[in-house]
mmCIF file of C-alpha atoms in Angstrom:
data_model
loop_
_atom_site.group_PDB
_atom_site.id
_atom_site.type_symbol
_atom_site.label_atom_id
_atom_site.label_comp_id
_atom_site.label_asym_id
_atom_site.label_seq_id
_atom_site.Cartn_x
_atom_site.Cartn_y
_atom_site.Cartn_z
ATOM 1 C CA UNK A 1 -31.731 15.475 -38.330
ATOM 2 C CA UNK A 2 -29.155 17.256 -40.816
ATOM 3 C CA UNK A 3 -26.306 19.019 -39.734
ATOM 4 C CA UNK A 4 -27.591 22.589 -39.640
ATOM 5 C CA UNK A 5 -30.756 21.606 -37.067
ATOM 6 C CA UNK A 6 -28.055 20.678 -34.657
ATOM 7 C CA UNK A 7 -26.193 23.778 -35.046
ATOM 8 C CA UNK A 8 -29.404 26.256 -34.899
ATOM 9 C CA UNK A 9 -30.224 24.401 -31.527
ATOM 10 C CA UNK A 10 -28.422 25.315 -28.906
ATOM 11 C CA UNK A 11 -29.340 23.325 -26.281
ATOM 12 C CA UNK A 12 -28.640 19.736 -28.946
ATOM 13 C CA UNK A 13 -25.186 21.391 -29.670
ATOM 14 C CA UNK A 14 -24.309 22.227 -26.474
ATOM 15 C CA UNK A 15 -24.834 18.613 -25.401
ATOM 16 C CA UNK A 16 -23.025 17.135 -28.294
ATOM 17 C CA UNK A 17 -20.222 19.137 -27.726
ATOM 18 C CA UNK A 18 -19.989 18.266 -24.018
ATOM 19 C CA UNK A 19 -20.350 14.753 -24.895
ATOM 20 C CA UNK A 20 -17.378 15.272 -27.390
ATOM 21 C CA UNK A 21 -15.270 16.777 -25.153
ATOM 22 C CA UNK A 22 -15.917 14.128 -22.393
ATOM 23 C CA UNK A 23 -14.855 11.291 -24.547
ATOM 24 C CA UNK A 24 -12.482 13.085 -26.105
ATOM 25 C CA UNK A 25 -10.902 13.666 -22.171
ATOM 26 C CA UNK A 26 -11.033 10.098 -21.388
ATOM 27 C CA UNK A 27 -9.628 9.025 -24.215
ATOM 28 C CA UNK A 28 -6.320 11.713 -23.641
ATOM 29 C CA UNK A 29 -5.802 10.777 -20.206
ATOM 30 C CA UNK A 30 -5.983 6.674 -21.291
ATOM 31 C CA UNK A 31 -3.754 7.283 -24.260
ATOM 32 C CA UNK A 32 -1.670 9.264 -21.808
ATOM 33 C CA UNK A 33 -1.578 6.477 -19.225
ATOM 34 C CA UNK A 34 -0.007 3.774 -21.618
ATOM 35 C CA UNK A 35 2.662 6.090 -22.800
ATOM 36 C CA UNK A 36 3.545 7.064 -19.186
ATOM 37 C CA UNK A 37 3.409 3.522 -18.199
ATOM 38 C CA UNK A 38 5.498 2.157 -21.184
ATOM 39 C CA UNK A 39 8.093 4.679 -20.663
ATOM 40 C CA UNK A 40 8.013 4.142 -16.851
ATOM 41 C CA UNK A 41 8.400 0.374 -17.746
ATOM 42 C CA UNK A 42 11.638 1.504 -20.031
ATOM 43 C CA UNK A 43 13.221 3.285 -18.206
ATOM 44 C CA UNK A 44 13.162 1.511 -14.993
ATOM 45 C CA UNK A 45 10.926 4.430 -13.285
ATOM 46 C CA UNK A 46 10.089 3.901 -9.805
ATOM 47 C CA UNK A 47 5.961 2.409 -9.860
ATOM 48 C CA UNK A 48 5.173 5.298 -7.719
ATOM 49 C CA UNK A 49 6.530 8.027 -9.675
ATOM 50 C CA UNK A 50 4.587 6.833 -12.372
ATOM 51 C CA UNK A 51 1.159 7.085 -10.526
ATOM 52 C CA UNK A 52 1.812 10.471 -9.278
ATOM 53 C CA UNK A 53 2.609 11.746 -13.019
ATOM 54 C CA UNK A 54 -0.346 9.683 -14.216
ATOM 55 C CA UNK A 55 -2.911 11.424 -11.423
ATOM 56 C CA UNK A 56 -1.298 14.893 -11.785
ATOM 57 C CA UNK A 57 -2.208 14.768 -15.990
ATOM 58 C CA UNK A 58 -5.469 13.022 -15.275
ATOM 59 C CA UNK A 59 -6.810 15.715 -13.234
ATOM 60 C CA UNK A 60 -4.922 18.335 -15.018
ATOM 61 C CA UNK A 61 -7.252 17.331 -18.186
ATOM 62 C CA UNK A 62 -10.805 16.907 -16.357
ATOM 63 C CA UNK A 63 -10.195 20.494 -15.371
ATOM 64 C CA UNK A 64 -9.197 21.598 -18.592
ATOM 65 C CA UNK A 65 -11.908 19.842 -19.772
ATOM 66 C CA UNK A 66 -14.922 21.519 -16.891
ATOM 67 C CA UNK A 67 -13.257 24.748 -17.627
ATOM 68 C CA UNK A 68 -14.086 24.224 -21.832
ATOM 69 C CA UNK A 69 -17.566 22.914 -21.333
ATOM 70 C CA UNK A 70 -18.141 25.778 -19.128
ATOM 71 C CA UNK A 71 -17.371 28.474 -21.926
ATOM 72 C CA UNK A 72 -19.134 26.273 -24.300
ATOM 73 C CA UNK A 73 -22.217 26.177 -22.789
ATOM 74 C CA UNK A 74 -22.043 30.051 -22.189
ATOM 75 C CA UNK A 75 -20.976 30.205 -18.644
ATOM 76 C CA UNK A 76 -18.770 33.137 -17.511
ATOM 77 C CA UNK A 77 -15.867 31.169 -15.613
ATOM 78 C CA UNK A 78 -14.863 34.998 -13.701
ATOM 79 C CA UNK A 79 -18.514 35.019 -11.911
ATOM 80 C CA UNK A 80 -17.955 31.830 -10.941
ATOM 81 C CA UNK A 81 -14.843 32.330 -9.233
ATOM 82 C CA UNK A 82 -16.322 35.302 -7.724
ATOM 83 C CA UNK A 83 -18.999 32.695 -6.496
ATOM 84 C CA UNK A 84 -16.895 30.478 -5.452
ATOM 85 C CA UNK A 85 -14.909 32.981 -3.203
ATOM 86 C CA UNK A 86 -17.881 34.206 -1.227
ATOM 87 C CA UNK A 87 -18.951 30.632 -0.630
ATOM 88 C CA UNK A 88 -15.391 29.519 -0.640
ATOM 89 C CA UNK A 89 -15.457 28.886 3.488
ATOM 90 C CA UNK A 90 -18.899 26.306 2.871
ATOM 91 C CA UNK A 91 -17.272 24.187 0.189
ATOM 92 C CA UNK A 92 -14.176 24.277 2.357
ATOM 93 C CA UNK A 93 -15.781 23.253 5.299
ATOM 94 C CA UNK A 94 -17.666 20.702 3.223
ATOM 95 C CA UNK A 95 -15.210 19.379 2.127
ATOM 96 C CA UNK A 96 -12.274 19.264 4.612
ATOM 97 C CA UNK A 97 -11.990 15.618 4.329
ATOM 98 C CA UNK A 98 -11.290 15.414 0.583
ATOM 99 C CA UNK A 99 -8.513 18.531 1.430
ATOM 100 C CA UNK A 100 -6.677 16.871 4.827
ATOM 101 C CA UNK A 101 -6.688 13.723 2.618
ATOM 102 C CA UNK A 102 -5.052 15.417 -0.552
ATOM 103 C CA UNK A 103 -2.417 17.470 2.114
ATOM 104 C CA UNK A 104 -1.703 14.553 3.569
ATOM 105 C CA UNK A 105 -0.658 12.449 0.124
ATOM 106 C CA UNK A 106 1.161 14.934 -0.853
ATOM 107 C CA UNK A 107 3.309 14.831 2.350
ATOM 108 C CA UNK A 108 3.206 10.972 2.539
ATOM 109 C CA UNK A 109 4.900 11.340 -1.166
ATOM 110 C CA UNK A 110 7.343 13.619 -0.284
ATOM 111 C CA UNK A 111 8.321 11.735 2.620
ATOM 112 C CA UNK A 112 8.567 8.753 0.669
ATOM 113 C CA UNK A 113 7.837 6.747 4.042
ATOM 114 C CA UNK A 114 6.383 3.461 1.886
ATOM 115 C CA UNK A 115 6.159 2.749 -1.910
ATOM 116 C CA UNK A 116 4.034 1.068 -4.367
ATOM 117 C CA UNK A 117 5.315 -2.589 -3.809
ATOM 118 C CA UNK A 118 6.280 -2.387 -0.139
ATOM 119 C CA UNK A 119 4.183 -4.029 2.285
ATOM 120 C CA UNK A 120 3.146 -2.052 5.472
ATOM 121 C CA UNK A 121 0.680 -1.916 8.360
ATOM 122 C CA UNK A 122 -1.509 0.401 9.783
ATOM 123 C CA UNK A 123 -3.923 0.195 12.083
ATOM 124 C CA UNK A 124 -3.532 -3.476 12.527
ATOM 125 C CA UNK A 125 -3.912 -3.927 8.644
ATOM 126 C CA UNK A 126 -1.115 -5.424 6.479
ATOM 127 C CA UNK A 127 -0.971 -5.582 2.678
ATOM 128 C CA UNK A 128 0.805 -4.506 -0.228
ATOM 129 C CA UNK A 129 0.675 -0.892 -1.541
ATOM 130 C CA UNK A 130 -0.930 -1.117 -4.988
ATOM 131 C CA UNK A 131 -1.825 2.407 -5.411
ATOM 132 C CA UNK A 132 -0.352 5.526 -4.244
ATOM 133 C CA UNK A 133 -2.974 8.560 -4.723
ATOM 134 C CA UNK A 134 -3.365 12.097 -3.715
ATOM 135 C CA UNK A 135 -6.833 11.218 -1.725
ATOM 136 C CA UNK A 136 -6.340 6.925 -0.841
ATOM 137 C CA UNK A 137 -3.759 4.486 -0.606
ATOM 138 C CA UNK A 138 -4.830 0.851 -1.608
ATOM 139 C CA UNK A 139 -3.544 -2.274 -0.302
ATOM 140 C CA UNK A 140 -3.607 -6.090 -0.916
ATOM 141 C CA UNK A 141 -3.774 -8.373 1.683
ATOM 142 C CA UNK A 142 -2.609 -11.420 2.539
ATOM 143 C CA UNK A 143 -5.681 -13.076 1.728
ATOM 144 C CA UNK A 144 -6.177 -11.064 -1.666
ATOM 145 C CA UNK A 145 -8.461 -8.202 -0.071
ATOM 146 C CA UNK A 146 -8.167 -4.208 -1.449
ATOM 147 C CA UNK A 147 -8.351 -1.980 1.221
ATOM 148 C CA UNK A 148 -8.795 1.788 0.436
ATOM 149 C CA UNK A 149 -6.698 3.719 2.829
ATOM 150 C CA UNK A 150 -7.242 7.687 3.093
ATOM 151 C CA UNK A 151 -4.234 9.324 3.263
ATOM 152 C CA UNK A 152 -5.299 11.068 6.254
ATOM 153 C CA UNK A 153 -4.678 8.125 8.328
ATOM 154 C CA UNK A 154 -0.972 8.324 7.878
ATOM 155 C CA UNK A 155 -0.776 11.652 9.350
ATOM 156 C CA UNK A 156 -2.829 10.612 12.643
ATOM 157 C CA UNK A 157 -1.636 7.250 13.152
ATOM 158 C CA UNK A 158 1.787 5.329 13.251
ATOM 159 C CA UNK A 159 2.255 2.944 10.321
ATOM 160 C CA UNK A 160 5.249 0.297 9.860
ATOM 161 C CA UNK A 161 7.015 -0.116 6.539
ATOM 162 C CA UNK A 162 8.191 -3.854 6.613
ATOM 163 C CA UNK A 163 10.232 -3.455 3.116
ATOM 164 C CA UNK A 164 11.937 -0.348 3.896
ATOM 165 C CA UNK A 165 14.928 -2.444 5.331
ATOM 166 C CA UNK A 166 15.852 -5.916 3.228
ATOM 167 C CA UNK A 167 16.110 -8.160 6.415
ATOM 168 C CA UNK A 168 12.812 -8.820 8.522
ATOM 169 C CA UNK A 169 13.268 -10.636 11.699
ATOM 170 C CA UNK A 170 10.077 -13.432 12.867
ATOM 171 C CA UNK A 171 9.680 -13.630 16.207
ATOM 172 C CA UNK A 172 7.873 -16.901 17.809
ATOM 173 C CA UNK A 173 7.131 -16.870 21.707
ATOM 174 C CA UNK A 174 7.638 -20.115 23.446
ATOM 175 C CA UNK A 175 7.314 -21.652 26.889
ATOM 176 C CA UNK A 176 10.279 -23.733 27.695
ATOM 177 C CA UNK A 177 9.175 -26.653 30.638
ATOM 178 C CA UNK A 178 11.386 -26.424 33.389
ATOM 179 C CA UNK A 179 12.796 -29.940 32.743
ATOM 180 C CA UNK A 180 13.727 -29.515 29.446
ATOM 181 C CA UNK A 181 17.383 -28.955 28.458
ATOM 182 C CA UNK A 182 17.374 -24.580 27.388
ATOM 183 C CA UNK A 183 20.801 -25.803 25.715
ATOM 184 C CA UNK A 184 19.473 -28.626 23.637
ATOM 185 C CA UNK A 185 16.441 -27.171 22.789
ATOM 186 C CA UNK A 186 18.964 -23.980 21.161
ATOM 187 C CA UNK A 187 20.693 -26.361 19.706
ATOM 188 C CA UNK A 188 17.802 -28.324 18.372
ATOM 189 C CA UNK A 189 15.775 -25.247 17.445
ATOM 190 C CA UNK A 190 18.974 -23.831 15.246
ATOM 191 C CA UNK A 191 19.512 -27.372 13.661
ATOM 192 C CA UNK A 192 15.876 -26.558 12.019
ATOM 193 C CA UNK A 193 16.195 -23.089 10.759
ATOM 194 C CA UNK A 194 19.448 -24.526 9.350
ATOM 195 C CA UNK A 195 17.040 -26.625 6.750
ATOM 196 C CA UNK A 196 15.013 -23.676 5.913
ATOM 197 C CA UNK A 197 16.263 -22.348 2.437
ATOM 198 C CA UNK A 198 14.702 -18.667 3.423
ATOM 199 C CA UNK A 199 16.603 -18.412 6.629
ATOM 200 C CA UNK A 200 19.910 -16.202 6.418
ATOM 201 C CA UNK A 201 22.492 -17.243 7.553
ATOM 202 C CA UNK A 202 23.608 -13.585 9.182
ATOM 203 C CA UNK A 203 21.743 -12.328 11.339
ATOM 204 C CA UNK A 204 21.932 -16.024 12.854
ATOM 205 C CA UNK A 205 19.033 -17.618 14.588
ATOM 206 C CA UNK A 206 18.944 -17.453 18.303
ATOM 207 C CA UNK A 207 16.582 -18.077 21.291
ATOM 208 C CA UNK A 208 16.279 -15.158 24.116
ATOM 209 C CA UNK A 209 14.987 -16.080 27.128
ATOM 210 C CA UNK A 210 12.489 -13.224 28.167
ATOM 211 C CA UNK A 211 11.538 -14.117 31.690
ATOM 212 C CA UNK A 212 11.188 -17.281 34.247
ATOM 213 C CA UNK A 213 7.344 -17.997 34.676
ATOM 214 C CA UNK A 214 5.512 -20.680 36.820
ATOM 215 C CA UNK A 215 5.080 -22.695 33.890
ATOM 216 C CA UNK A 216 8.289 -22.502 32.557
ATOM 217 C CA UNK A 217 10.764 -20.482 30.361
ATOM 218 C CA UNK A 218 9.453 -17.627 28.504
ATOM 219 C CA UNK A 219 11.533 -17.062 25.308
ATOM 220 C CA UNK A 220 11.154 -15.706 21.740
ATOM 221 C CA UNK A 221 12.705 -17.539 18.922
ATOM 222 C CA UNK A 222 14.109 -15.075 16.113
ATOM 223 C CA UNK A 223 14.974 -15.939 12.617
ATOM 224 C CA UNK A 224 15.596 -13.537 9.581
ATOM 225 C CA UNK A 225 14.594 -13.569 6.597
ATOM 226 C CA UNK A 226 14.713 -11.399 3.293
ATOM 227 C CA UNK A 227 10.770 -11.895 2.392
ATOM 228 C CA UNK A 228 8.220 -9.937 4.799
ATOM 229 C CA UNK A 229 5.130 -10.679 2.346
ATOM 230 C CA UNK A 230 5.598 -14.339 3.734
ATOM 231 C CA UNK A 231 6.620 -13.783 7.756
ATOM 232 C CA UNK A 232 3.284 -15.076 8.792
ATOM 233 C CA UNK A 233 3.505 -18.259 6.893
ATOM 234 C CA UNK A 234 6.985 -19.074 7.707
ATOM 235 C CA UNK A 235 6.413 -18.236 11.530
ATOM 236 C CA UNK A 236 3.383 -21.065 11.098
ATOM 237 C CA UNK A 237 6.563 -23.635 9.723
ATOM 238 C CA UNK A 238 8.386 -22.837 12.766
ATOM 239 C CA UNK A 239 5.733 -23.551 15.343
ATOM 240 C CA UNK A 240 5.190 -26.951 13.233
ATOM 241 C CA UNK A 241 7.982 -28.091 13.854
ATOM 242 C CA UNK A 242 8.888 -26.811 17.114
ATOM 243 C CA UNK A 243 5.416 -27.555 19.241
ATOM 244 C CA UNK A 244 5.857 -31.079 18.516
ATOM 245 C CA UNK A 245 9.905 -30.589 19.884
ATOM 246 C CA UNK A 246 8.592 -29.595 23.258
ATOM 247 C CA UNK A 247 5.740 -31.722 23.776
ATOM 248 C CA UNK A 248 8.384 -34.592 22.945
ATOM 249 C CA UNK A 249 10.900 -33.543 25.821
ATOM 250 C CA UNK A 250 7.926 -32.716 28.192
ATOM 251 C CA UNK A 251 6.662 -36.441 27.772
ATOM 252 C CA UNK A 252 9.963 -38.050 27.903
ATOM 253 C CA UNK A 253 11.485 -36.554 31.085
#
């Protein structure tokens, strides 16, 4: 197959040239990418700044792109957006998800509510934002899941941003027995979070007494610290080494 039997068929050109300008996209947009990146990376950009640029050129391009193959391929792009307008309120109902989800990244942005980097929760889900996007937000977990995260859900539902603020404050409910010294237990209690290298100092640690049960004292324990991707695990050191405390002073009086 010589060069002129691909340009007398129409339907072999048309495909090749398609097929050019499809890799030829991809490869733009990639090329693209690592420049945006590199210069993000230079000049200290913020991580999420970078996506949004990155997403706005990438889709920027695979329209550019459609719109080319179109009037290759002999398409008029005007009847089409005739088309388009009489079935406009279909495609829009269609796809109202896609749209609510695209409004609501752009407002989640613009807020600037969370980041890429902070951890938040929603829903009862915690992770790290990974990816900020005009249709999903992506998280890691704890335990190393992604979760995909339409942007909708921001609008319709409260989410916590536990990096927004430096200090994060962990919070471990305890049942005092009645014939246990409160005093000595606060005194005992603050003796430990002294030996903890990722306690502050300021806020200090403190024990609040929340209410007097049947059993006993109800009271929280409160400790700051400057690393909310690791309140769960350091909550679990307190308990260690508090449980035992109690049962200790419930066996010996």
């Amino acid at each position: 197959m010589n060069l002129e039997t691909i340009t007398s068929n129409i339907i072999l050109r048309d495909i090749i040239v398609t097929i050019i300008i499809l890799v030829a996209s991809f490869l733009i947009i990639k090329w693209t990418s690592i420049f945006i990146n590199k210069t993000g990376i230079k000049f200290e950009f913020d991580p999420t700044l970078i996506q949004v640029i990155n997403e706005i050129i990438k889709y920027t391009i695979y329209a550019f792109a459609f719109t080319i193959i179109l009037n290759e391929i002999g398409i008029n792009i005007t009847a089409i957006a005739v088309s388009l307008g009489i079935v406009g309120i279909a495609v829009g109902f269609a796809a109202r998800d896609t749209i609510s989800n695209f409004i609501a990244g752009l407002f989640v942005l613009g807020d600037k509510s969370f980041k890429v980097g902070d951890i938040i929760e929603i829903s009862n889900t915690k992770g790290k934002v990974i990816l900020m996007g005009f249709r999903v937000t992506k998280l890691i977990t704890p335990d190393n899941n992604i979760i995909t995260i339409p942007n909708s859900n921001f609008s319709a539902n409260v989410h916590i941003n536990h990096t927004l603020l430096e200090e994060k404050m962990i919070g471990l409910d305890i049942t005092i027995p009645y014939t246990v010294d409160v005093e000595d237990i606060i005194k005992k209690f603050k003796e430990i979070t002294s030996e903890f290298k990722w306690a502050l100092d300021e806020p200090k640690a403190n024990v609040i007494i929340n209410e007097l049960a049947d059993i006993g004292i109800k009271a929280t324990l409160t400790v700051w610290v400057d690393d909310p991707w690791k309140v769960s695990e350091y909550r679990s050191i307190i308990a260690k080494k508090v449980g035992p405390l109690l049962m200790v002073n419930h066996e010996t009086d």
